Amino acid sequence: MSSASRPRHRRSRAVVLASLTAALVGTLLAGPGASAPRAEAAPAAFTHPGVTVSRNQLDFVRAKVAVGAQPWKGAFDRMTASRYADPNRVPKPRAVVECGSYSNPNNGCTDEREDAIAAYTNALAWYMTREDRYARKAIELMDAWSAVIRDHTNSNAPLQAGWAGSSWPRAAEIIKHAYPGSWAGSGRFATMLRDVYLPEVVNGSNSNGNWELTMMEAAVGISVFLEDKASYDKAMARFRTRTAAYVYLASDGALPKTVPSQNLDTRDKIVKYWQGQTTFVTGLTQETCRDFTHTGYGISSIAHIAETSRIQGQDLYGTDVGERLRHALGFQATYEQGAAVPDWLCGGSVHLGLGPVTEVGYNALHHRLGFAMTNTQALTERTRPSGTNNLFVAWETLTHGDNPA
């Protein structure tokens, strides 16, 4: 469909060998069923900071920002000029965050998500500048919420916990494991993640796929911070199953893969779940014909979990996870870039708005593994520096743009 699905003809022997080795290892670990997730994914010892972004990646970016190199300096400037880096920001914690469908009601939902993003923003700003005020603001935000929140309620509670729970551990990992100052409340923050967020997300969801993918992103990140191998393994296994059921590959057969608990056991049920789409092609996602924005949520969480897994020692980019991510990015980017929509796709009309979600996957698959990804590259570079979707994606040109670490 798009040039994004075709690898470069010339890749270094080392890159090719690394890619093939990762693919072979992934296949061997999966066993006879090619899509079967590895039973034990947690490392013997967790790497910190290790949620979505590593110390080596942060060091690479810090050096680039220090000399004013682009696109990192522009991305840093956009981040520090945003409301999330406002030194006068006052946290707005609640004991019970109540979130209904389509944000009705919205009792603390926006406040929670945005305070979590602000904590991550300030943690990043501290790492880049070593200005203590940023770290103290991140700590203030995390401490405020860990002192108060006890529950999430109403229909969107699992998704809300997934969104906020994806950002909190990113911030906490940087502050706990890189900031040399004190954080007396780190234990209470860990208790919050363990008792309030993890139970809400780790068992997954049978709603649209972006729900479970984001919930697993939160569960994986929280598990890294808590060094909880059991919940990490559980979340990663559910992630592998959901990813295979979210992005279609021609090798899946006539119909997309399914999540067993959803009982999508007929073609009609699958078509209905895939938004009425009856023609399945490589790179199509379960929500493509819903809209690209929700599709972007799912793609982003796939990339975030794959990146965290790589940092923790299991590189999923060489498995079907990476293949599905690459094709999903390329397929959606083709139409986001303005290609005509054929009649067989979503009735000839798609709702665009993928969001700032391409940097992590593009960097890993293009720069590390050498795939051309022409359409994804064009979209990524056109929309730099990427900002935030105000939910759980933030500042990824800064953290992952052309980042070899």
C-alpha atoms as a printed R data frame, in Angstrom:
    type eleno elety resid chain resno       x       y      z
1   ATOM     1    CA   MET     A     1   0.000   0.000  0.000
2   ATOM     2    CA   SER     A     2   2.658   2.534  0.964
3   ATOM     3    CA   SER     A     3   6.391   2.822  0.726
4   ATOM     4    CA   ALA     A     4   6.380   2.824  4.509
5   ATOM     5    CA   SER     A     5   5.844  -0.911  4.349
6   ATOM     6    CA   ARG     A     6   9.009  -1.551  2.340
7   ATOM     7    CA   PRO     A     7  12.463  -1.839  3.923
8   ATOM     8    CA   ARG     A     8  15.464  -0.068  2.468
9   ATOM     9    CA   HIS     A     9  17.400  -2.187  0.043
10  ATOM    10    CA   ARG     A    10  20.672  -1.277  1.705
11  ATOM    11    CA   ARG     A    11  20.997  -1.931  5.376
12  ATOM    12    CA   SER     A    12  24.172  -2.592  7.249
13  ATOM    13    CA   ARG     A    13  25.064  -6.209  7.927
14  ATOM    14    CA   ALA     A    14  24.963  -5.492 11.660
15  ATOM    15    CA   VAL     A    15  21.495  -3.954 11.458
16  ATOM    16    CA   VAL     A    16  20.131  -6.806  9.377
17  ATOM    17    CA   LEU     A    17  21.694  -9.378 11.699
18  ATOM    18    CA   ALA     A    18  20.267  -7.640 14.759
19  ATOM    19    CA   SER     A    19  16.806  -7.485 13.195
20  ATOM    20    CA   LEU     A    20  16.839 -11.123 12.119
21  ATOM    21    CA   THR     A    21  18.179 -12.262 15.454
22  ATOM    22    CA   ALA     A    22  15.465 -10.371 17.323
23  ATOM    23    CA   ALA     A    23  12.815 -11.839 15.040
24  ATOM    24    CA   LEU     A    24  14.181 -15.356 15.496
25  ATOM    25    CA   VAL     A    25  14.363 -14.968 19.256
26  ATOM    26    CA   GLY     A    26  10.805 -13.655 19.325
27  ATOM    27    CA   THR     A    27   9.602 -16.605 17.280
28  ATOM    28    CA   LEU     A    28  11.417 -19.143 19.423
29  ATOM    29    CA   LEU     A    29  10.075 -17.591 22.603
30  ATOM    30    CA   ALA     A    30   6.573 -17.653 21.198
31  ATOM    31    CA   GLY     A    31   6.698 -21.399 20.604
32  ATOM    32    CA   PRO     A    32   4.565 -23.275 18.059
33  ATOM    33    CA   GLY     A    33   1.840 -20.588 17.968
34  ATOM    34    CA   ALA     A    34   3.580 -17.704 16.182
35  ATOM    35    CA   SER     A    35   1.528 -15.035 17.919
36  ATOM    36    CA   ALA     A    36   1.745 -16.554 21.387
37  ATOM    37    CA   PRO     A    37   3.264 -14.069 23.868
38  ATOM    38    CA   ARG     A    38   6.298 -14.986 25.889
39  ATOM    39    CA   ALA     A    39   5.227 -16.218 29.312
40  ATOM    40    CA   GLU     A    40   7.949 -14.380 31.193
41  ATOM    41    CA   ALA     A    41   8.947 -10.968 29.877
42  ATOM    42    CA   ALA     A    42  10.262  -9.247 32.991
43  ATOM    43    CA   PRO     A    43  14.030  -8.792 33.212
44  ATOM    44    CA   ALA     A    44  16.123 -10.307 35.987
45  ATOM    45    CA   ALA     A    45  16.773  -6.721 37.112
46  ATOM    46    CA   PHE     A    46  14.819  -3.694 35.950
47  ATOM    47    CA   THR     A    47  16.600  -0.798 34.231
48  ATOM    48    CA   HIS     A    48  15.939   2.726 35.559
49  ATOM    49    CA   PRO     A    49  14.960   5.223 34.313
50  ATOM    50    CA   GLY     A    50  13.196   2.749 32.089
51  ATOM    51    CA   VAL     A    51   9.636   3.738 31.172
52  ATOM    52    CA   THR     A    52   9.426   4.799 27.505
53  ATOM    53    CA   VAL     A    53  12.711   6.700 27.710
54  ATOM    54    CA   SER     A    54  16.107   5.563 28.987
55  ATOM    55    CA   ARG     A    55  19.003   7.349 30.637
56  ATOM    56    CA   ASN     A    56  21.062   7.016 27.439
57  ATOM    57    CA   GLN     A    57  18.276   8.567 25.387
58  ATOM    58    CA   LEU     A    58  17.922  11.406 27.864
59  ATOM    59    CA   ASP     A    59  21.673  12.015 27.847
60  ATOM    60    CA   PHE     A    60  21.675  12.149 24.047
61  ATOM    61    CA   VAL     A    61  18.882  14.731 24.047
62  ATOM    62    CA   ARG     A    62  20.445  16.802 26.825
63  ATOM    63    CA   ALA     A    63  23.663  17.129 24.828
64  ATOM    64    CA   LYS     A    64  21.737  18.186 21.724
65  ATOM    65    CA   VAL     A    65  19.652  20.771 23.570
66  ATOM    66    CA   ALA     A    66  22.776  22.195 25.209
67  ATOM    67    CA   VAL     A    67  24.284  23.093 21.828
68  ATOM    68    CA   GLY     A    68  21.003  24.271 20.292
69  ATOM    69    CA   ALA     A    69  20.765  21.396 17.803
70  ATOM    70    CA   GLN     A    70  17.496  20.793 15.964
71  ATOM    71    CA   PRO     A    71  14.899  19.368 16.173
72  ATOM    72    CA   TRP     A    72  15.615  18.863 19.867
73  ATOM    73    CA   LYS     A    73  16.111  22.498 20.876
74  ATOM    74    CA   GLY     A    74  12.868  23.525 19.187
75  ATOM    75    CA   ALA     A    75  11.072  20.637 20.870
76  ATOM    76    CA   PHE     A    76  12.539  21.610 24.248
77  ATOM    77    CA   ASP     A    77  11.479  25.224 23.766
78  ATOM    78    CA   ARG     A    78   7.946  24.158 22.891
79  ATOM    79    CA   MET     A    79   7.773  21.989 25.999
80  ATOM    80    CA   THR     A    80   9.087  24.617 28.415
81  ATOM    81    CA   ALA     A    81   6.784  27.264 26.932
82  ATOM    82    CA   SER     A    82   3.730  25.069 27.464
83  ATOM    83    CA   ARG     A    83   1.298  25.341 30.358
84  ATOM    84    CA   TYR     A    84   2.654  22.057 31.670
85  ATOM    85    CA   ALA     A    85   5.932  23.721 32.596
86  ATOM    86    CA   ASP     A    86   4.280  26.727 34.274
87  ATOM    87    CA   PRO     A    87   6.148  27.271 37.570
88  ATOM    88    CA   ASN     A    88   2.921  28.608 39.088
89  ATOM    89    CA   ARG     A    89   0.919  25.487 38.312
90  ATOM    90    CA   VAL     A    90  -1.155  24.399 41.305
91  ATOM    91    CA   PRO     A    91  -2.028  20.682 41.490
92  ATOM    92    CA   LYS     A    92  -5.707  19.804 41.787
93  ATOM    93    CA   PRO     A    93  -5.889  16.354 43.360
94  ATOM    94    CA   ARG     A    94  -9.149  14.593 44.236
95  ATOM    95    CA   ALA     A    95  -9.878  11.607 46.407
96  ATOM    96    CA   VAL     A    96 -12.252  10.205 43.779
97  ATOM    97    CA   VAL     A    97 -11.825  10.971 40.091
98  ATOM    98    CA   GLU     A    98 -15.137  10.370 38.305
99  ATOM    99    CA   CYS     A    99 -15.027  10.039 34.527
100 ATOM   100    CA   GLY     A   100 -18.013   9.183 32.378
101 ATOM   101    CA   SER     A   101 -18.238   8.516 28.664
102 ATOM   102    CA   TYR     A   102 -17.241  11.481 26.516
103 ATOM   103    CA   SER     A   103 -16.056  13.261 29.689
104 ATOM   104    CA   ASN     A   104 -19.531  13.480 31.188
105 ATOM   105    CA   PRO     A   105 -19.135  13.807 34.087
106 ATOM   106    CA   ASN     A   106 -15.608  15.163 34.288
107 ATOM   107    CA   ASN     A   107 -14.847  15.373 37.965
108 ATOM   108    CA   GLY     A   108 -11.097  15.703 38.163
109 ATOM   109    CA   CYS     A   109 -10.380  13.787 34.950
110 ATOM   110    CA   THR     A   110  -8.696  16.581 33.017
111 ATOM   111    CA   ASP     A   111  -6.937  17.801 36.152
112 ATOM   112    CA   GLU     A   112  -5.479  14.360 36.861
113 ATOM   113    CA   ARG     A   113  -4.275  13.698 33.317
114 ATOM   114    CA   GLU     A   114  -2.758  17.126 32.942
115 ATOM   115    CA   ASP     A   115  -1.074  17.145 36.343
116 ATOM   116    CA   ALA     A   116   0.494  13.801 35.424
117 ATOM   117    CA   ILE     A   117   1.730  15.213 32.108
118 ATOM   118    CA   ALA     A   118   2.998  18.277 33.960
119 ATOM   119    CA   ALA     A   119   4.968  16.075 36.354
120 ATOM   120    CA   TYR     A   120   6.591  14.330 33.388
121 ATOM   121    CA   THR     A   121   7.194  17.667 31.644
122 ATOM   122    CA   ASN     A   122   8.980  19.065 34.676
123 ATOM   123    CA   ALA     A   123  10.989  15.877 35.149
124 ATOM   124    CA   LEU     A   124  12.188  16.139 31.549
125 ATOM   125    CA   ALA     A   125  12.926  19.842 31.952
126 ATOM   126    CA   TRP     A   126  14.993  19.085 35.036
127 ATOM   127    CA   TYR     A   127  16.971  16.424 33.211
128 ATOM   128    CA   MET     A   128  17.750  18.777 30.330
129 ATOM   129    CA   THR     A   129  18.674  21.802 32.485
130 ATOM   130    CA   ARG     A   130  19.524  20.459 35.957
131 ATOM   131    CA   GLU     A   131  17.502  23.374 37.340
132 ATOM   132    CA   ASP     A   132  16.228  22.198 40.703
133 ATOM   133    CA   ARG     A   133  12.936  24.081 40.435
134 ATOM   134    CA   TYR     A   134  11.710  21.705 37.756
135 ATOM   135    CA   ALA     A   135  12.377  18.614 39.853
136 ATOM   136    CA   ARG     A   136  10.711  20.181 42.874
137 ATOM   137    CA   LYS     A   137   7.625  20.989 40.804
138 ATOM   138    CA   ALA     A   138   7.433  17.412 39.530
139 ATOM   139    CA   ILE     A   139   7.677  16.189 43.120
140 ATOM   140    CA   GLU     A   140   5.034  18.677 44.270
141 ATOM   141    CA   LEU     A   141   2.590  17.358 41.676
142 ATOM   142    CA   MET     A   142   3.265  13.701 42.433
143 ATOM   143    CA   ASP     A   143   3.080  14.240 46.186
144 ATOM   144    CA   ALA     A   144  -0.175  16.176 45.939
145 ATOM   145    CA   TRP     A   145  -1.943  13.348 44.160
146 ATOM   146    CA   SER     A   146  -0.431  10.505 46.169
147 ATOM   147    CA   ALA     A   147  -1.655  12.171 49.355
148 ATOM   148    CA   VAL     A   148  -5.267  12.373 48.200
149 ATOM   149    CA   ILE     A   149  -6.436  10.033 45.447
150 ATOM   150    CA   ARG     A   150  -8.175   6.811 46.429
151 ATOM   151    CA   ASP     A   151 -10.291   5.705 43.462
152 ATOM   152    CA   HIS     A   152 -11.516   6.147 39.889
153 ATOM   153    CA   THR     A   153 -15.230   5.732 39.203
154 ATOM   154    CA   ASN     A   154 -17.839   5.730 36.413
155 ATOM   155    CA   SER     A   155 -17.640   4.150 32.966
156 ATOM   156    CA   ASN     A   156 -14.334   5.626 31.821
157 ATOM   157    CA   ALA     A   157 -12.474   4.804 35.031
158 ATOM   158    CA   PRO     A   158 -10.238   2.119 33.446
159 ATOM   159    CA   LEU     A   159  -9.290   4.331 30.508
160 ATOM   160    CA   GLN     A   160  -8.707   7.355 32.735
161 ATOM   161    CA   ALA     A   161  -6.464   5.307 35.001
162 ATOM   162    CA   GLY     A   162  -4.631   4.133 31.895
163 ATOM   163    CA   TRP     A   163  -4.053   7.643 30.593
164 ATOM   164    CA   ALA     A   164  -2.867   9.166 33.873
165 ATOM   165    CA   GLY     A   165  -1.157   5.947 34.875
166 ATOM   166    CA   SER     A   166   0.967   6.055 31.737
167 ATOM   167    CA   SER     A   167   2.400   9.492 32.552
168 ATOM   168    CA   TRP     A   168   2.986   9.161 36.297
169 ATOM   169    CA   PRO     A   169   5.676   6.451 36.170
170 ATOM   170    CA   ARG     A   170   7.580   8.244 33.398
171 ATOM   171    CA   ALA     A   171   7.943  11.234 35.696
172 ATOM   172    CA   ALA     A   172   8.642   9.143 38.772
173 ATOM   173    CA   GLU     A   173  11.337   7.063 37.081
174 ATOM   174    CA   ILE     A   174  13.364  10.162 36.193
175 ATOM   175    CA   ILE     A   175  12.999  11.787 39.607
176 ATOM   176    CA   LYS     A   176  13.627   8.672 41.689
177 ATOM   177    CA   HIS     A   177  16.514   7.310 39.668
178 ATOM   178    CA   ALA     A   178  18.261  10.385 38.236
179 ATOM   179    CA   TYR     A   179  17.523  13.382 40.462
180 ATOM   180    CA   PRO     A   180  20.136  13.598 43.266
181 ATOM   181    CA   GLY     A   181  17.867  15.580 45.581
182 ATOM   182    CA   SER     A   182  15.482  14.074 48.097
183 ATOM   183    CA   TRP     A   183  12.002  12.752 47.391
184 ATOM   184    CA   ALA     A   184  10.631  11.737 50.755
185 ATOM   185    CA   GLY     A   185   7.237  10.889 49.260
186 ATOM   186    CA   SER     A   186   8.440   8.300 46.761
187 ATOM   187    CA   GLY     A   187   7.187   5.424 48.897
188 ATOM   188    CA   ARG     A   188   3.712   6.902 49.182
189 ATOM   189    CA   PHE     A   189   3.691   7.516 45.436
190 ATOM   190    CA   ALA     A   190   4.567   3.862 44.848
191 ATOM   191    CA   THR     A   191   1.694   2.845 47.116
192 ATOM   192    CA   MET     A   192  -0.653   5.032 45.069
193 ATOM   193    CA   LEU     A   193   0.413   3.351 41.844
194 ATOM   194    CA   ARG     A   194   0.110  -0.108 43.392
195 ATOM   195    CA   ASP     A   195  -3.229   0.349 45.134
196 ATOM   196    CA   VAL     A   196  -5.122   2.926 43.055
197 ATOM   197    CA   TYR     A   197  -3.917   2.554 39.465
198 ATOM   198    CA   LEU     A   198  -2.594  -0.955 38.909
199 ATOM   199    CA   PRO     A   199  -5.775  -2.839 39.927
200 ATOM   200    CA   GLU     A   200  -7.802  -0.616 37.605
201 ATOM   201    CA   VAL     A   201  -5.721  -1.394 34.520
202 ATOM   202    CA   VAL     A   202  -3.867  -4.707 34.791
203 ATOM   203    CA   ASN     A   203  -6.848  -6.962 34.020
204 ATOM   204    CA   GLY     A   204  -7.547  -5.258 30.716
205 ATOM   205    CA   SER     A   205 -10.718  -4.369 28.836
206 ATOM   206    CA   ASN     A   206 -12.951  -5.800 26.131
207 ATOM   207    CA   SER     A   207 -13.849  -2.343 24.804
208 ATOM   208    CA   ASN     A   208 -12.242  -0.860 21.688
209 ATOM   209    CA   GLY     A   209  -8.601  -1.890 21.461
210 ATOM   210    CA   ASN     A   210  -7.095   1.488 22.355
211 ATOM   211    CA   TRP     A   211  -8.527   1.066 25.877
212 ATOM   212    CA   GLU     A   212  -6.654  -2.126 26.647
213 ATOM   213    CA   LEU     A   213  -3.464  -0.996 24.917
214 ATOM   214    CA   THR     A   214  -3.312   2.192 26.993
215 ATOM   215    CA   MET     A   215  -4.224   0.289 30.147
216 ATOM   216    CA   MET     A   216  -1.382  -2.145 29.458
217 ATOM   217    CA   GLU     A   217   0.974   0.781 28.857
218 ATOM   218    CA   ALA     A   218   0.129   2.043 32.329
219 ATOM   219    CA   ALA     A   219   0.428  -1.433 33.836
220 ATOM   220    CA   VAL     A   220   3.837  -2.011 32.250
221 ATOM   221    CA   GLY     A   221   5.184   1.379 33.324
222 ATOM   222    CA   ILE     A   222   3.857   1.027 36.850
223 ATOM   223    CA   SER     A   223   5.344  -2.469 37.067
224 ATOM   224    CA   VAL     A   224   8.759  -1.121 36.096
225 ATOM   225    CA   PHE     A   225   8.610   1.552 38.777
226 ATOM   226    CA   LEU     A   226   7.413  -0.962 41.373
227 ATOM   227    CA   GLU     A   227   9.802  -3.640 40.101
228 ATOM   228    CA   ASP     A   228   6.810  -5.975 40.052
229 ATOM   229    CA   LYS     A   229   7.727  -8.859 37.761
230 ATOM   230    CA   ALA     A   230   4.404 -10.665 38.057
231 ATOM   231    CA   SER     A   231   2.289  -7.704 36.966
232 ATOM   232    CA   TYR     A   232   4.839  -6.847 34.253
233 ATOM   233    CA   ASP     A   233   4.543 -10.361 32.796
234 ATOM   234    CA   LYS     A   234   0.767 -10.300 33.021
235 ATOM   235    CA   ALA     A   235   0.491  -6.934 31.303
236 ATOM   236    CA   MET     A   236   3.004  -7.820 28.614
237 ATOM   237    CA   ALA     A   237   1.215 -11.055 27.732
238 ATOM   238    CA   ARG     A   238  -2.102  -9.242 27.437
239 ATOM   239    CA   PHE     A   239  -0.400  -6.552 25.349
240 ATOM   240    CA   ARG     A   240   0.965  -9.104 22.879
241 ATOM   241    CA   THR     A   241  -2.460 -10.672 22.419
242 ATOM   242    CA   ARG     A   242  -4.199  -7.308 22.001
243 ATOM   243    CA   THR     A   243  -1.617  -5.939 19.561
244 ATOM   244    CA   ALA     A   244  -2.108  -8.964 17.315
245 ATOM   245    CA   ALA     A   245  -5.858  -8.323 17.443
246 ATOM   246    CA   TYR     A   246  -5.533  -4.567 16.839
247 ATOM   247    CA   VAL     A   247  -3.397  -4.370 13.697
248 ATOM   248    CA   TYR     A   248  -4.107  -6.659 10.770
249 ATOM   249    CA   LEU     A   249  -1.411  -8.386  8.727
250 ATOM   250    CA   ALA     A   250  -2.155 -10.402  5.609
251 ATOM   251    CA   SER     A   251  -0.391 -13.320  7.270
252 ATOM   252    CA   ASP     A   252  -3.197 -13.420  9.870
253 ATOM   253    CA   GLY     A   253  -5.484 -15.016  7.302
254 ATOM   254    CA   ALA     A   254  -8.864 -14.011  5.920
255 ATOM   255    CA   LEU     A   255  -9.949 -12.364  9.174
256 ATOM   256    CA   PRO     A   256  -8.143 -10.425 11.904
257 ATOM   257    CA   LYS     A   257  -6.970 -12.173 15.038
258 ATOM   258    CA   THR     A   258  -9.204 -11.804 18.074
259 ATOM   259    CA   VAL     A   259  -8.958 -11.619 21.845
260 ATOM   260    CA   PRO     A   260 -10.473 -14.906 23.127
261 ATOM   261    CA   SER     A   261 -12.401 -13.290 25.985
262 ATOM   262    CA   GLN     A   262 -14.367 -11.165 23.518
263 ATOM   263    CA   ASN     A   263 -15.994 -14.193 21.840
264 ATOM   264    CA   LEU     A   264 -15.717 -12.682 18.364
265 ATOM   265    CA   ASP     A   265 -16.319 -16.098 16.884
266 ATOM   266    CA   THR     A   266 -18.058 -15.246 13.603
267 ATOM   267    CA   ARG     A   267 -17.179 -13.074 10.627
268 ATOM   268    CA   ASP     A   268 -20.179 -10.832 11.282
269 ATOM   269    CA   LYS     A   269 -19.084 -10.188 14.863
270 ATOM   270    CA   ILE     A   270 -15.556  -9.354 13.742
271 ATOM   271    CA   VAL     A   271 -16.737  -7.011 10.998
272 ATOM   272    CA   LYS     A   272 -18.991  -5.184 13.440
273 ATOM   273    CA   TYR     A   273 -16.132  -4.842 15.931
274 ATOM   274    CA   TRP     A   274 -13.897  -3.525 13.145
275 ATOM   275    CA   GLN     A   275 -16.322  -0.638 12.568
276 ATOM   276    CA   GLY     A   276 -18.103  -2.341  9.661
277 ATOM   277    CA   GLN     A   277 -14.981  -2.787  7.549
278 ATOM   278    CA   THR     A   278 -15.208  -5.909  5.370
279 ATOM   279    CA   THR     A   279 -11.913  -5.717  3.451
280 ATOM   280    CA   PHE     A   280  -8.825  -6.376  5.531
281 ATOM   281    CA   VAL     A   281  -5.403  -5.220  4.373
282 ATOM   282    CA   THR     A   282  -2.032  -5.028  6.070
283 ATOM   283    CA   GLY     A   283  -1.769  -2.022  8.402
284 ATOM   284    CA   LEU     A   284  -5.497  -1.568  8.928
285 ATOM   285    CA   THR     A   285  -6.391  -1.281 12.598
286 ATOM   286    CA   GLN     A   286  -9.505  -2.200 14.512
287 ATOM   287    CA   GLU     A   287 -10.344   1.503 14.853
288 ATOM   288    CA   THR     A   288  -9.181   2.909 11.503
289 ATOM   289    CA   CYS     A   289 -12.780   3.248 10.351
290 ATOM   290    CA   ARG     A   290 -13.827   4.776 13.638
291 ATOM   291    CA   ASP     A   291 -11.350   7.637 13.420
292 ATOM   292    CA   PHE     A   292  -7.604   8.153 13.234
293 ATOM   293    CA   THR     A   293  -7.461   9.870 16.613
294 ATOM   294    CA   HIS     A   294  -8.460   6.771 18.579
295 ATOM   295    CA   THR     A   295  -6.315   4.701 16.218
296 ATOM   296    CA   GLY     A   296  -3.419   6.967 17.161
297 ATOM   297    CA   TYR     A   297  -3.976   6.219 20.835
298 ATOM   298    CA   GLY     A   298  -3.616   2.510 20.133
299 ATOM   299    CA   ILE     A   299  -0.575   2.912 17.892
300 ATOM   300    CA   SER     A   300   1.096   5.153 20.452
301 ATOM   301    CA   SER     A   301   0.659   2.669 23.287
302 ATOM   302    CA   ILE     A   302   2.027  -0.147 21.118
303 ATOM   303    CA   ALA     A   303   5.129   1.950 20.474
304 ATOM   304    CA   HIS     A   304   5.490   3.011 24.114
305 ATOM   305    CA   ILE     A   305   5.291  -0.553 25.407
306 ATOM   306    CA   ALA     A   306   7.693  -1.815 22.754
307 ATOM   307    CA   GLU     A   307  10.141   0.928 23.736
308 ATOM   308    CA   THR     A   308   9.850   0.164 27.445
309 ATOM   309    CA   SER     A   309  10.321  -3.539 26.717
310 ATOM   310    CA   ARG     A   310  13.445  -2.779 24.678
311 ATOM   311    CA   ILE     A   311  14.908  -0.736 27.519
312 ATOM   312    CA   GLN     A   312  14.136  -3.610 29.875
313 ATOM   313    CA   GLY     A   313  15.986  -6.087 27.689
314 ATOM   314    CA   GLN     A   314  13.359  -7.728 25.461
315 ATOM   315    CA   ASP     A   315  13.309  -6.072 22.034
316 ATOM   316    CA   LEU     A   316   9.862  -6.566 20.508
317 ATOM   317    CA   TYR     A   317  10.549  -4.488 17.415
318 ATOM   318    CA   GLY     A   318  11.939  -7.571 15.673
319 ATOM   319    CA   THR     A   319   8.773  -9.577 16.389
320 ATOM   320    CA   ASP     A   320   5.248  -9.293 15.018
321 ATOM   321    CA   VAL     A   321   4.758  -6.325 17.381
322 ATOM   322    CA   GLY     A   322   7.266  -4.304 15.376
323 ATOM   323    CA   GLU     A   323   5.854  -5.500 12.061
324 ATOM   324    CA   ARG     A   324   2.322  -4.530 13.061
325 ATOM   325    CA   LEU     A   325   3.495  -1.169 14.391
326 ATOM   326    CA   ARG     A   326   5.444  -0.397 11.213
327 ATOM   327    CA   HIS     A   327   2.551  -1.203  8.921
328 ATOM   328    CA   ALA     A   328  -0.014   0.563 11.114
329 ATOM   329    CA   LEU     A   329   2.076   3.733 11.054
330 ATOM   330    CA   GLY     A   330   2.597   3.531  7.310
331 ATOM   331    CA   PHE     A   331  -1.031   2.802  6.477
332 ATOM   332    CA   GLN     A   332  -2.440   5.604  8.588
333 ATOM   333    CA   ALA     A   333   0.292   8.055  7.581
334 ATOM   334    CA   THR     A   334  -0.514   7.515  3.905
335 ATOM   335    CA   TYR     A   335  -4.004   8.939  4.340
336 ATOM   336    CA   GLU     A   336  -3.003  11.484  6.983
337 ATOM   337    CA   GLN     A   337  -0.655  12.835  4.313
338 ATOM   338    CA   GLY     A   338  -3.537  13.284  1.886
339 ATOM   339    CA   ALA     A   339  -3.792  10.139 -0.233
340 ATOM   340    CA   ALA     A   340  -7.198   9.516 -1.779
341 ATOM   341    CA   VAL     A   341  -9.327   7.101  0.223
342 ATOM   342    CA   PRO     A   342 -10.519   4.128 -1.875
343 ATOM   343    CA   ASP     A   343 -14.161   3.101 -1.797
344 ATOM   344    CA   TRP     A   344 -13.425  -0.191 -0.058
345 ATOM   345    CA   LEU     A   345 -11.871   1.572  2.938
346 ATOM   346    CA   CYS     A   346 -14.341   2.863  5.508
347 ATOM   347    CA   GLY     A   347 -16.927   3.508  2.811
348 ATOM   348    CA   GLY     A   348 -14.547   5.862  1.022
349 ATOM   349    CA   SER     A   349 -14.134   8.325  3.891
350 ATOM   350    CA   VAL     A   350 -11.859   8.453  6.945
351 ATOM   351    CA   HIS     A   351 -11.729  10.818  9.890
352 ATOM   352    CA   LEU     A   352  -8.169  12.119 10.111
353 ATOM   353    CA   GLY     A   353  -6.263  13.420 13.137
354 ATOM   354    CA   LEU     A   354  -3.674  10.793 14.051
355 ATOM   355    CA   GLY     A   355  -2.007  13.051 16.599
356 ATOM   356    CA   PRO     A   356   1.617  13.355 17.793
357 ATOM   357    CA   VAL     A   357   2.147   9.588 17.941
358 ATOM   358    CA   THR     A   358   4.699   8.648 15.273
359 ATOM   359    CA   GLU     A   359   8.110   9.563 16.736
360 ATOM   360    CA   VAL     A   360   8.765   6.563 19.008
361 ATOM   361    CA   GLY     A   361   7.871   3.871 16.512
362 ATOM   362    CA   TYR     A   362   9.411   5.692 13.569
363 ATOM   363    CA   ASN     A   363  12.697   6.204 15.400
364 ATOM   364    CA   ALA     A   364  12.967   2.562 16.413
365 ATOM   365    CA   LEU     A   365  11.935   1.052 13.109
366 ATOM   366    CA   HIS     A   366  13.541   3.549 10.735
367 ATOM   367    CA   HIS     A   367  16.732   4.585 12.511
368 ATOM   368    CA   ARG     A   368  17.495   1.387 14.408
369 ATOM   369    CA   LEU     A   369  16.191  -1.272 12.041
370 ATOM   370    CA   GLY     A   370  16.554   0.599  8.764
371 ATOM   371    CA   PHE     A   371  13.066   0.490  7.258
372 ATOM   372    CA   ALA     A   372  12.373   3.321  4.824
373 ATOM   373    CA   MET     A   373   8.891   4.253  6.126
374 ATOM   374    CA   THR     A   374   8.590   7.059  3.584
375 ATOM   375    CA   ASN     A   375   5.071   8.191  4.475
376 ATOM   376    CA   THR     A   376   5.636   7.942  8.209
377 ATOM   377    CA   GLN     A   377   8.850   9.923  7.810
378 ATOM   378    CA   ALA     A   378   7.093  12.649  5.832
379 ATOM   379    CA   LEU     A   379   4.320  12.942  8.411
380 ATOM   380    CA   THR     A   380   6.733  12.882 11.338
381 ATOM   381    CA   GLU     A   381   8.984  15.568  9.911
382 ATOM   382    CA   ARG     A   382   6.049  17.738  8.795
383 ATOM   383    CA   THR     A   383   4.554  17.796 12.291
384 ATOM   384    CA   ARG     A   384   7.756  18.406 14.268
385 ATOM   385    CA   PRO     A   385   8.249  19.372 16.976
386 ATOM   386    CA   SER     A   386   5.448  17.175 18.259
387 ATOM   387    CA   GLY     A   387   3.668  18.334 21.379
388 ATOM   388    CA   THR     A   388   1.117  16.545 23.516
389 ATOM   389    CA   ASN     A   389  -2.362  15.136 23.005
390 ATOM   390    CA   ASN     A   390  -3.182  16.288 26.558
391 ATOM   391    CA   LEU     A   391  -4.031  12.707 27.493
392 ATOM   392    CA   PHE     A   392  -0.887  10.566 27.744
393 ATOM   393    CA   VAL     A   393   1.409  11.431 24.805
394 ATOM   394    CA   ALA     A   394   3.929  14.227 25.306
395 ATOM   395    CA   TRP     A   395   7.109  15.723 23.817
396 ATOM   396    CA   GLU     A   396   8.272  12.788 21.727
397 ATOM   397    CA   THR     A   397  10.289  14.757 19.182
398 ATOM   398    CA   LEU     A   398  12.341  15.805 22.192
399 ATOM   399    CA   THR     A   399  12.729  12.352 23.702
400 ATOM   400    CA   HIS     A   400  12.815  10.092 20.633
401 ATOM   401    CA   GLY     A   401  13.300  12.180 17.503
402 ATOM   402    CA   ASP     A   402  16.295  10.766 15.547
403 ATOM   403    CA   ASN     A   403  17.586   9.335 18.824
404 ATOM   404    CA   PRO     A   404  20.095   6.493 18.312
405 ATOM   405    CA   ALA     A   405  20.432   5.577 22.001
